Amino acid sequence: MVEDHKHEESILEKIVEKIHGNGDSSSLSDSDDDKKSTSSSSSSFKSKIYRLFGREKPVHKVLGGGKPADIFLWRNKKVSGGVFGAITASWVLFELIEYHFLTFLCHFAMAALAALFLWSNACTFIHKATPHIPEVHIPEDPVLQLVSGLRIEINRGFTVLRNIASGRDLKKFILVIAGLWILSILGSCCNFLTLFYIATVLLFTIPVIYEKYEDKVDAFGEKAMKEIKKQYAVLDEKVLSKVLSKIPRGALNKKKD
């Protein structure tokens, strides 16, 4: 009897252990489900975050990726600083000092050829090996990539202008007219070289600042876009709709069957 009682107790203990084990596994599965639900909710929350101009890609991808984006975002500070310094020196040379580009090219070529010519002749007099002048050539792939990117952007701009000219989107028409008007004012104040330098400075500063303070800028941009849409709705209701209603569109001669 004692042995039977011990046997029953051992069976009951095994049953209890199995129940607890299933409970633990169910609790683990519940915790996994909770983690999955929280991760999915967090990912859905991240997808609902407002991004400036409807951006879905990182800033690096928006700038085209590769070496140009690395330069604009200062991934390699030496390369970015060298490029920005060269552009700044060119602007100072041609704009502030008013040094002409063709004159600069001729003077630079004259100085380089004279230095190499004298160096080569000096090496023959002092019985040293002539200097190795490297072959300079423009690689094909970067030029083709640049031209292809410019072609895509120019075609995209032509498509946008065509859609605006067709009268389908009044909002884009107003934005483009306002942008061209501002650009014409800037063009009257400074020449093309200065505008190019200003655009370069903006490319080297705004993307890297935006990438650093992305969340704050997006939050401020969301508020600004809401206010702009609100003001545009008021303008559309009070001005644009009245102007469009006065434009004759022709009579409709089609009859319903």
Coordinates of C-alpha atoms in Angstrom, one line a residue, residues 10-248:
S10 CA 5.2 10.3 -8.3
I11 CA 2.6 10.2 -11.1
L12 CA 0.9 13.3 -9.7
E13 CA 4.2 15.1 -9.5
K14 CA 5.0 14.3 -13.1
I15 CA 1.5 15.6 -14.2
V16 CA 2.0 18.8 -12.2
E17 CA 5.5 19.3 -13.8
K18 CA 4.0 18.8 -17.3
I19 CA 1.3 21.3 -16.5
H20 CA 3.8 23.9 -15.3
G21 CA 6.0 23.2 -18.2
N22 CA 3.2 23.8 -20.7
G23 CA 2.3 26.9 -18.7
D24 CA 5.8 28.2 -19.0
S25 CA 6.0 27.4 -22.7
S26 CA 2.6 29.1 -23.2
S27 CA 3.9 32.1 -21.2
L28 CA 7.0 32.2 -23.4
S29 CA 4.9 32.0 -26.5
D30 CA 2.7 34.8 -25.1
S31 CA 5.8 36.9 -24.4
D32 CA 7.1 36.2 -28.0
D33 CA 3.7 37.3 -29.3
D34 CA 3.8 40.4 -27.2
K35 CA 7.3 41.2 -28.5
K36 CA 6.1 40.6 -32.1
S37 CA 3.1 42.8 -31.5
T38 CA 5.1 45.6 -29.9
S39 CA 7.7 45.4 -32.7
S40 CA 5.0 45.5 -35.3
S41 CA 3.3 48.4 -33.6
S42 CA 6.6 50.2 -33.3
S43 CA 7.4 49.6 -36.9
S44 CA 3.9 50.8 -37.9
F45 CA 4.4 53.9 -35.7
K46 CA 7.8 54.6 -37.4
S47 CA 6.1 54.3 -40.8
K48 CA 3.5 56.8 -39.7
I49 CA 6.1 59.4 -38.8
Y50 CA 6.0 62.5 -41.0
R51 CA 9.0 62.9 -43.2
L52 CA 9.7 66.2 -45.0
F53 CA 8.4 66.3 -48.6
G54 CA 7.1 62.7 -48.3
R55 CA 10.6 61.3 -48.1
E56 CA 10.7 57.5 -47.6
K57 CA 14.5 56.9 -48.2
P58 CA 17.4 58.0 -46.0
V59 CA 19.1 61.3 -46.9
H60 CA 22.1 59.4 -48.4
K61 CA 19.8 57.6 -50.8
V62 CA 17.9 60.8 -51.7
L63 CA 21.2 62.5 -52.7
G64 CA 21.9 59.6 -55.1
G65 CA 24.1 57.5 -52.9
G66 CA 27.7 56.7 -53.7
K67 CA 30.6 59.1 -53.6
P68 CA 28.7 62.3 -54.4
A69 CA 26.4 61.7 -51.4
D70 CA 29.4 60.9 -49.2
I71 CA 30.9 64.2 -50.2
F72 CA 27.8 66.3 -49.5
L73 CA 27.2 64.5 -46.1
W74 CA 30.9 64.9 -45.1
R75 CA 31.4 61.1 -44.6
N76 CA 35.1 61.7 -45.4
K77 CA 36.0 65.2 -44.0
K78 CA 39.2 65.5 -45.9
V79 CA 37.7 64.8 -49.3
S80 CA 34.6 67.0 -48.6
G81 CA 36.8 69.8 -47.2
G82 CA 39.1 69.6 -50.3
V83 CA 36.2 69.8 -52.7
F84 CA 34.4 72.6 -50.8
G85 CA 37.7 74.5 -50.5
A86 CA 38.5 74.2 -54.2
I87 CA 35.0 75.5 -55.1
T88 CA 35.4 78.4 -52.6
A89 CA 38.8 79.2 -54.0
S90 CA 37.4 79.2 -57.6
W91 CA 34.6 81.5 -56.6
V92 CA 37.0 83.9 -54.8
L93 CA 39.3 83.8 -57.8
F94 CA 36.7 84.4 -60.5
E95 CA 34.2 86.5 -58.7
L96 CA 35.9 88.6 -56.1
I97 CA 39.3 89.0 -57.8
E98 CA 37.5 89.0 -61.3
Y99 CA 40.1 86.7 -62.8
H100 CA 38.8 85.4 -66.2
F101 CA 38.5 81.6 -66.6
L102 CA 40.2 81.4 -70.0
T103 CA 43.1 83.6 -68.8
F104 CA 43.4 81.4 -65.7
L105 CA 43.6 78.2 -67.8
C106 CA 46.2 79.7 -70.1
H107 CA 48.3 81.0 -67.2
F108 CA 48.0 77.7 -65.3
A109 CA 49.0 75.7 -68.4
M110 CA 52.0 78.0 -69.1
A111 CA 53.3 77.7 -65.5
A112 CA 52.9 73.9 -65.4
L113 CA 54.6 73.3 -68.8
A114 CA 57.4 75.7 -67.9
A115 CA 58.0 74.0 -64.6
L116 CA 58.1 70.5 -66.1
F117 CA 60.2 71.6 -69.0
L118 CA 62.9 73.2 -66.7
W119 CA 62.8 70.3 -64.3
S120 CA 63.3 67.8 -67.1
N121 CA 66.3 69.8 -68.5
A122 CA 67.8 70.3 -65.1
C123 CA 67.7 66.5 -64.5
T124 CA 69.8 65.9 -67.7
F125 CA 72.4 68.5 -66.6
I126 CA 72.8 67.0 -63.1
H127 CA 72.7 63.4 -64.5
K128 CA 69.6 62.3 -62.8
A129 CA 66.6 60.4 -64.1
T130 CA 64.0 62.5 -65.9
P131 CA 60.9 62.9 -63.8
H132 CA 58.0 60.6 -64.5
I133 CA 55.0 62.6 -65.8
P134 CA 51.9 60.6 -65.2
E135 CA 49.3 60.2 -67.9
V136 CA 46.1 62.1 -67.1
H137 CA 42.8 60.9 -68.5
I138 CA 39.2 61.3 -67.6
P139 CA 37.5 57.9 -66.6
E140 CA 34.5 56.9 -68.6
D141 CA 32.2 55.5 -65.9
P142 CA 31.8 58.5 -63.6
V143 CA 31.2 60.8 -66.6
L144 CA 28.5 58.4 -68.0
Q145 CA 26.9 58.2 -64.5
L146 CA 26.9 62.0 -64.2
V147 CA 25.4 62.5 -67.7
S148 CA 22.8 59.7 -67.1
G149 CA 21.7 61.3 -63.8
L150 CA 21.4 64.7 -65.4
R151 CA 19.4 63.3 -68.3
I152 CA 17.0 61.6 -65.9
E153 CA 16.5 64.8 -63.8
I154 CA 16.1 67.0 -66.9
N155 CA 13.5 64.6 -68.4
R156 CA 11.7 64.6 -65.1
G157 CA 11.7 68.4 -65.1
F158 CA 10.3 68.5 -68.6
T159 CA 7.5 66.1 -67.6
V160 CA 6.6 68.3 -64.6
L161 CA 6.5 71.4 -66.9
R162 CA 4.4 69.6 -69.4
N163 CA 1.8 68.6 -66.8
I164 CA 1.7 72.1 -65.4
A165 CA 1.3 73.6 -68.9
S166 CA -1.7 71.3 -69.5
G167 CA -3.6 73.0 -66.7
R168 CA -4.2 69.9 -64.6
D169 CA -2.7 71.1 -61.3
L170 CA -3.2 74.7 -60.2
K171 CA -1.2 74.3 -57.0
K172 CA 2.0 73.2 -58.9
F173 CA 1.5 76.0 -61.4
I174 CA 1.5 78.6 -58.6
L175 CA 4.5 77.1 -56.9
V176 CA 6.5 77.0 -60.1
I177 CA 5.6 80.6 -61.0
A178 CA 6.6 81.7 -57.5
G179 CA 9.8 79.8 -57.7
L180 CA 10.8 81.3 -61.1
W181 CA 9.9 84.7 -59.8
I182 CA 12.2 84.3 -56.8
L183 CA 14.9 82.9 -59.0
S184 CA 14.6 85.9 -61.4
I185 CA 15.0 88.3 -58.4
L186 CA 18.1 86.4 -57.3
G187 CA 19.5 86.5 -60.9
S188 CA 19.1 90.2 -61.0
C189 CA 21.1 90.6 -57.8
C190 CA 24.0 88.3 -58.6
N191 CA 25.4 86.4 -61.6
F192 CA 25.3 82.7 -62.4
L193 CA 28.6 81.9 -60.7
T194 CA 27.5 83.3 -57.4
L195 CA 24.2 81.4 -57.7
F196 CA 26.1 78.2 -58.4
Y197 CA 28.3 78.9 -55.3
I198 CA 25.3 79.6 -53.1
A199 CA 23.7 76.3 -54.3
T200 CA 27.0 74.5 -53.5
V201 CA 27.1 75.9 -50.0
L202 CA 23.6 74.9 -49.4
L203 CA 24.3 71.3 -50.7
F204 CA 27.3 71.1 -48.3
T205 CA 25.4 72.4 -45.3
I206 CA 21.7 71.7 -45.3
P207 CA 21.7 67.9 -45.9
V208 CA 24.3 67.2 -43.2
I209 CA 22.4 69.5 -40.7
Y210 CA 19.1 67.8 -41.7
E211 CA 20.5 64.4 -41.2
K212 CA 21.8 65.3 -37.7
Y213 CA 18.5 66.9 -36.5
E214 CA 16.1 64.9 -38.7
D215 CA 13.3 64.3 -36.2
K216 CA 13.2 67.9 -35.0
V217 CA 13.1 69.3 -38.6
D218 CA 10.4 66.8 -39.6
A219 CA 8.3 67.8 -36.7
F220 CA 8.6 71.5 -37.5
G221 CA 8.0 70.7 -41.2
E222 CA 4.8 68.9 -40.4
K223 CA 3.5 71.9 -38.5
A224 CA 4.6 74.2 -41.3
M225 CA 2.9 72.1 -44.0
K226 CA -0.4 72.0 -42.0
E227 CA -0.3 75.8 -41.8
I228 CA 0.5 76.1 -45.5
K229 CA -2.3 73.8 -46.5
K230 CA -4.7 75.7 -44.2
Q231 CA -3.7 79.1 -45.8
Y232 CA -3.9 77.5 -49.3
A233 CA -7.4 76.3 -48.6
V234 CA -8.5 79.8 -47.5
L235 CA -6.8 81.3 -50.7
D236 CA -8.5 78.7 -52.9
E237 CA -11.9 79.3 -51.4
K238 CA -11.8 83.1 -51.4
V239 CA -9.7 83.9 -54.6
L240 CA -8.8 81.0 -56.8
S241 CA -12.3 79.4 -57.0
K242 CA -13.8 82.7 -57.9
V243 CA -11.3 83.4 -60.6
L244 CA -11.7 80.0 -62.1
S245 CA -15.5 80.3 -62.1
K246 CA -15.3 83.4 -64.3
I247 CA -13.1 81.7 -66.9
P248 CA -15.4 80.4 -69.8

